[in-house]
Coordinates of N, CA and C in Angstrom, one line a residue:
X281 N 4.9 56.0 -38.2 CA 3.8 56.8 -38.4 C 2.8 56.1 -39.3
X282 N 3.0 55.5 -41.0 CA 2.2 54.9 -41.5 C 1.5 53.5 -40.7
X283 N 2.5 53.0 -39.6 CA 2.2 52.0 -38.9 C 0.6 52.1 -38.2
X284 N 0.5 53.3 -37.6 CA -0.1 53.9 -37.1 C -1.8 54.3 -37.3
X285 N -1.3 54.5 -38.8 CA -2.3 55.2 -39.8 C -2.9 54.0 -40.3
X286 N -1.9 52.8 -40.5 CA -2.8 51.8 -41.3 C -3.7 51.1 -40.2
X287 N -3.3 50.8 -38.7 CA -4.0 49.9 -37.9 C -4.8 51.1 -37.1
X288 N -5.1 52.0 -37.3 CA -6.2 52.8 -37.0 C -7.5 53.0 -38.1
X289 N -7.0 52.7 -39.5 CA -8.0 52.6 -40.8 C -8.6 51.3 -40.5
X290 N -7.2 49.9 -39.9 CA -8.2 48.9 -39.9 C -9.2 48.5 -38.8
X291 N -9.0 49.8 -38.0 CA -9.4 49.2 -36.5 C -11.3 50.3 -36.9
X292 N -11.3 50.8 -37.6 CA -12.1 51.7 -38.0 C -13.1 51.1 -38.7
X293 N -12.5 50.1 -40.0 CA -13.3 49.4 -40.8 C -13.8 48.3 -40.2
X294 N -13.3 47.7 -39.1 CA -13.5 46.2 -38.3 C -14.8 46.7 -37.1
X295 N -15.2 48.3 -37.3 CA -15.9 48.8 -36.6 C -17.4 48.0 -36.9
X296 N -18.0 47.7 -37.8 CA -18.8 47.4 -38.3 C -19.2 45.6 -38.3
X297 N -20.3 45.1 -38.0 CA -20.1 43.8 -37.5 C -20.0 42.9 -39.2
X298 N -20.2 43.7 -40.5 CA -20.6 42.6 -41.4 C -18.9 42.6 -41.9
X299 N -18.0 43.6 -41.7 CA -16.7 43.8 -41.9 C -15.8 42.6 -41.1
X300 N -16.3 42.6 -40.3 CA -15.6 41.8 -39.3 C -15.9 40.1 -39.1
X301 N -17.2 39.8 -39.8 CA -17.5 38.4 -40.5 C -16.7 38.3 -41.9
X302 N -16.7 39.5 -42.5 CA -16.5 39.1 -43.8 C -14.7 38.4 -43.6
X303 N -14.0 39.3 -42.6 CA -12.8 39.3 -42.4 C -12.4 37.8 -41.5
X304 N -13.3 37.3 -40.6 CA -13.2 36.0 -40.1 C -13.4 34.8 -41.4
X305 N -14.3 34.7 -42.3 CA -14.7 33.5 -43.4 C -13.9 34.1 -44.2
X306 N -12.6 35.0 -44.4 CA -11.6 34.7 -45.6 C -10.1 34.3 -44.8
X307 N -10.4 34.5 -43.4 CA -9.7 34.1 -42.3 C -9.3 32.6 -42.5
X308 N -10.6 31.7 -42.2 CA -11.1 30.7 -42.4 C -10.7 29.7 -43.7
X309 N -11.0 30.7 -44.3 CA -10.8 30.0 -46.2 C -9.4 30.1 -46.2
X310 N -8.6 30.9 -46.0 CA -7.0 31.2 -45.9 C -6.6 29.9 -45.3
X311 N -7.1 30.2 -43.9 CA -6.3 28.2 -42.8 C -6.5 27.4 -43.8
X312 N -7.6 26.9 -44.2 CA -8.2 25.8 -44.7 C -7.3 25.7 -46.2
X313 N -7.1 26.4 -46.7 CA -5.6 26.3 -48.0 C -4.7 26.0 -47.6
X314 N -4.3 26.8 -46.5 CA -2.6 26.3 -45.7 C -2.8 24.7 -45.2
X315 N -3.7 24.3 -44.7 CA -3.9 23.0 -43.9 C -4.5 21.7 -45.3
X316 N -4.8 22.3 -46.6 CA -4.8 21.8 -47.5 C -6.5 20.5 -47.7
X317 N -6.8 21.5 -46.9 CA -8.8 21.1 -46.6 C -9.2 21.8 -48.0
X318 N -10.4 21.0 -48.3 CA -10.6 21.7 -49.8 C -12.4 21.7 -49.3
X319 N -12.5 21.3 -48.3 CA -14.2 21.0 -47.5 C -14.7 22.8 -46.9
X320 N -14.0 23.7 -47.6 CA -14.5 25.1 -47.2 C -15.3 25.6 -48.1
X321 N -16.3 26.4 -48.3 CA -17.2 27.4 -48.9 C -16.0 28.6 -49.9
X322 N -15.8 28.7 -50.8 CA -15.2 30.2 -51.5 C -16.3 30.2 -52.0
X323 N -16.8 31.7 -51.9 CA -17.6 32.3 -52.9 C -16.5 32.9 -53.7
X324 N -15.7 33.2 -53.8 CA -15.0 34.3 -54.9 C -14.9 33.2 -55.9
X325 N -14.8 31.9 -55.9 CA -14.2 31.0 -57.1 C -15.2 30.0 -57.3
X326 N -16.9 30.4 -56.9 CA -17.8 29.2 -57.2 C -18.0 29.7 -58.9
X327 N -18.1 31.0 -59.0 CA -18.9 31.3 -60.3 C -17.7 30.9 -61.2
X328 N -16.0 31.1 -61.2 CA -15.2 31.5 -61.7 C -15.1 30.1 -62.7
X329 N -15.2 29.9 -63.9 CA -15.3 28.8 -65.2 C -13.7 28.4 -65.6
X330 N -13.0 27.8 -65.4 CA -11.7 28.1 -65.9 C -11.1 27.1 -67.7

C-alpha cells in the first residue's frame, strides 16, 4: 500500500516539466560520480568553501 502511495506522489511531482529536468541533471551528476568523471556541473557544491 505505501508502495503505491509513494510512486503515485512521484508520478504526481514528475508531472511538471521543471521537476523532471531537475530530476534528469541529478540523474546525470549521480552516473558521473559512479563512473568517477569529475567533467559534470554540481550546483549544490559550487558555492560550498570547505
Amino acid at each position: 500500500m505505501i508502495r503505491i502511495l509513494l510512486l503515485a506522489a512521484a508520478a504526481y511531482w514528475l508531472r511538471k516539466p521543471e521537476n523532471r529536468e531537475k530530476l534528469e541533471r541529478q540523474a546525470k551528476q549521480a552516473w558521473n560520480r559512479v563512473q568517477g568523471r569529475e567533467d559534470f556541473q554540481d550546483d549544490f557544491h559550487d558555492d560550498r568553501r570547505w
